[in-house]
Amino acid sequence: MGRMWHSLLLGNWKELFFWLPVEELIQSRQKEYYDALGKADKMADSAVFVELMLEIIRDTLKDTTVVGRSTDQDADQDTDQDEPIHKLLSVFGDEPLSASELMERLGLSHRPTFRQNYLTPALEKGVIERTIPDKPSSKKQKYRKKKNCECFTYHIQNPTPQRVGFYCISNPP
């Protein structure tokens, strides 16, 4: 079940997941894996199993560089779209920042371009959030990285290393 879930669902969604060493991941936590499968079967609910697999994948992504050949056309498009988000995330610290402060840190001066290429996509992907969510156009509005969110950059070598994209995984509180 785990291999099917990994290969069919995650691998077809993003090529990165085809390259994770699933057999080794499962072997390193084999007892937990079979316990989760047993609970999922007994309860007729796969949530326990899915949560364990996502936890294993999250832990693995922290230290993984993926090497392989990208044939996913969406990956190239995602890379172009993700690059500004990646840059935006890199200028955040622990404190919330206004749009002007973010633009200054990024070295940008054109607000519409900043909103279209950086701010809106990051909000839509759920990697940042507004400090005043009920008033998106408030002049006191600031932005912060989403809590319990870890972003991972992965690379595929084809034939030279290149950044292909990143994923943000929300950890349970």
mmCIF file with all atom_site columns, N, CA and C in Angstrom, residues 17 54 57-59 61 127 147-152 167-171:
data_model
loop_
_atom_site.group_PDB
_atom_site.id
_atom_site.type_symbol
_atom_site.label_atom_id
_atom_site.label_alt_id
_atom_site.label_comp_id
_atom_site.label_asym_id
_atom_site.label_entity_id
_atom_site.label_seq_id
_atom_site.pdbx_PDB_ins_code
_atom_site.Cartn_x
_atom_site.Cartn_y
_atom_site.Cartn_z
_atom_site.occupancy
_atom_site.B_iso_or_equiv
_atom_site.pdbx_formal_charge
_atom_site.auth_seq_id
_atom_site.auth_comp_id
_atom_site.auth_asym_id
_atom_site.auth_atom_id
_atom_site.pdbx_PDB_model_num
ATOM 1  N N  . PHE A 1 17  ? 9.220  12.951 -5.857 1.00 0.00 ? 17  PHE A N  1
ATOM 2  C CA . PHE A 1 17  ? 8.871  11.821 -5.008 1.00 0.00 ? 17  PHE A CA 1
ATOM 3  C C  . PHE A 1 17  ? 9.246  10.472 -5.611 1.00 0.00 ? 17  PHE A C  1
ATOM 4  N N  . LEU A 1 54  ? 3.857  10.955 5.503  1.00 0.00 ? 54  LEU A N  1
ATOM 5  C CA . LEU A 1 54  ? 4.214  12.367 5.330  1.00 0.00 ? 54  LEU A CA 1
ATOM 6  C C  . LEU A 1 54  ? 5.299  12.783 6.316  1.00 0.00 ? 54  LEU A C  1
ATOM 7  N N  . ILE A 1 57  ? 8.541  11.336 4.982  1.00 0.00 ? 57  ILE A N  1
ATOM 8  C CA . ILE A 1 57  ? 8.977  12.107 3.805  1.00 0.00 ? 57  ILE A CA 1
ATOM 9  C C  . ILE A 1 57  ? 9.526  13.462 4.239  1.00 0.00 ? 57  ILE A C  1
ATOM 10 N N  . ARG A 1 58  ? 8.830  14.140 5.153  1.00 0.00 ? 58  ARG A N  1
ATOM 11 C CA . ARG A 1 58  ? 9.303  15.439 5.647  1.00 0.00 ? 58  ARG A CA 1
ATOM 12 C C  . ARG A 1 58  ? 10.699 15.308 6.248  1.00 0.00 ? 58  ARG A C  1
ATOM 13 N N  . ASP A 1 59  ? 10.889 14.315 7.092  1.00 0.00 ? 59  ASP A N  1
ATOM 14 C CA . ASP A 1 59  ? 12.193 14.122 7.730  1.00 0.00 ? 59  ASP A CA 1
ATOM 15 C C  . ASP A 1 59  ? 13.276 13.841 6.692  1.00 0.00 ? 59  ASP A C  1
ATOM 16 N N  . LEU A 1 61  ? 13.248 14.778 3.431  1.00 0.00 ? 61  LEU A N  1
ATOM 17 C CA . LEU A 1 61  ? 13.482 15.937 2.564  1.00 0.00 ? 61  LEU A CA 1
ATOM 18 C C  . LEU A 1 61  ? 14.450 16.945 3.176  1.00 0.00 ? 61  LEU A C  1
ATOM 19 N N  . VAL A 1 127 ? 2.589  29.722 1.852  1.00 0.00 ? 127 VAL A N  1
ATOM 20 C CA . VAL A 1 127 ? 3.873  29.729 2.550  1.00 0.00 ? 127 VAL A CA 1
ATOM 21 C C  . VAL A 1 127 ? 4.057  30.979 3.407  1.00 0.00 ? 127 VAL A C  1
ATOM 22 N N  . LYS A 1 147 ? 3.496  29.658 10.223 1.00 0.00 ? 147 LYS A N  1
ATOM 23 C CA . LYS A 1 147 ? 4.011  28.867 11.342 1.00 0.00 ? 147 LYS A CA 1
ATOM 24 C C  . LYS A 1 147 ? 4.015  27.392 10.984 1.00 0.00 ? 147 LYS A C  1
ATOM 25 N N  . ASN A 1 148 ? 4.969  26.682 11.554 1.00 0.00 ? 148 ASN A N  1
ATOM 26 C CA . ASN A 1 148 ? 5.091  25.234 11.365 1.00 0.00 ? 148 ASN A CA 1
ATOM 27 C C  . ASN A 1 148 ? 5.223  24.839 9.898  1.00 0.00 ? 148 ASN A C  1
ATOM 28 N N  . CYS A 1 149 ? 5.838  25.699 9.118  1.00 0.00 ? 149 CYS A N  1
ATOM 29 C CA . CYS A 1 149 ? 5.997  25.417 7.702  1.00 0.00 ? 149 CYS A CA 1
ATOM 30 C C  . CYS A 1 149 ? 7.486  25.303 7.398  1.00 0.00 ? 149 CYS A C  1
ATOM 31 N N  . GLU A 1 150 ? 7.887  24.188 6.817  1.00 0.00 ? 150 GLU A N  1
ATOM 32 C CA . GLU A 1 150 ? 9.275  24.004 6.430  1.00 0.00 ? 150 GLU A CA 1
ATOM 33 C C  . GLU A 1 150 ? 9.332  23.921 4.920  1.00 0.00 ? 150 GLU A C  1
ATOM 34 N N  . CYS A 1 151 ? 10.219 24.686 4.321  1.00 0.00 ? 151 CYS A N  1
ATOM 35 C CA . CYS A 1 151 ? 10.357 24.673 2.875  1.00 0.00 ? 151 CYS A CA 1
ATOM 36 C C  . CYS A 1 151 ? 11.646 23.965 2.499  1.00 0.00 ? 151 CYS A C  1
ATOM 37 N N  . PHE A 1 152 ? 11.560 23.129 1.489  1.00 0.00 ? 152 PHE A N  1
ATOM 38 C CA . PHE A 1 152 ? 12.690 22.342 1.044  1.00 0.00 ? 152 PHE A CA 1
ATOM 39 C C  . PHE A 1 152 ? 12.970 22.649 -0.413 1.00 0.00 ? 152 PHE A C  1
ATOM 40 N N  . TYR A 1 167 ? 9.162  22.686 -1.960 1.00 0.00 ? 167 TYR A N  1
ATOM 41 C CA . TYR A 1 167 ? 7.897  22.279 -1.382 1.00 0.00 ? 167 TYR A CA 1
ATOM 42 C C  . TYR A 1 167 ? 7.816  22.804 0.020  1.00 0.00 ? 167 TYR A C  1
ATOM 43 N N  . CYS A 1 168 ? 6.649  23.201 0.430  1.00 0.00 ? 168 CYS A N  1
ATOM 44 C CA . CYS A 1 168 ? 6.431  23.643 1.790  1.00 0.00 ? 168 CYS A CA 1
ATOM 45 C C  . CYS A 1 168 ? 5.518  22.616 2.441  1.00 0.00 ? 168 CYS A C  1
ATOM 46 N N  . ILE A 1 169 ? 5.966  22.095 3.564  1.00 0.00 ? 169 ILE A N  1
ATOM 47 C CA . ILE A 1 169 ? 5.203  21.087 4.272  1.00 0.00 ? 169 ILE A CA 1
ATOM 48 C C  . ILE A 1 169 ? 4.843  21.645 5.641  1.00 0.00 ? 169 ILE A C  1
ATOM 49 N N  . SER A 1 170 ? 3.578  21.681 5.951  1.00 0.00 ? 170 SER A N  1
ATOM 50 C CA . SER A 1 170 ? 3.134  22.151 7.253  1.00 0.00 ? 170 SER A CA 1
ATOM 51 C C  . SER A 1 170 ? 3.241  21.031 8.264  1.00 0.00 ? 170 SER A C  1
ATOM 52 N N  . ASN A 1 171 ? 3.927  21.325 9.354  1.00 0.00 ? 171 ASN A N  1
ATOM 53 C CA . ASN A 1 171 ? 4.061  20.360 10.439 1.00 0.00 ? 171 ASN A CA 1
ATOM 54 C C  . ASN A 1 171 ? 2.889  20.525 11.390 1.00 0.00 ? 171 ASN A C  1
#
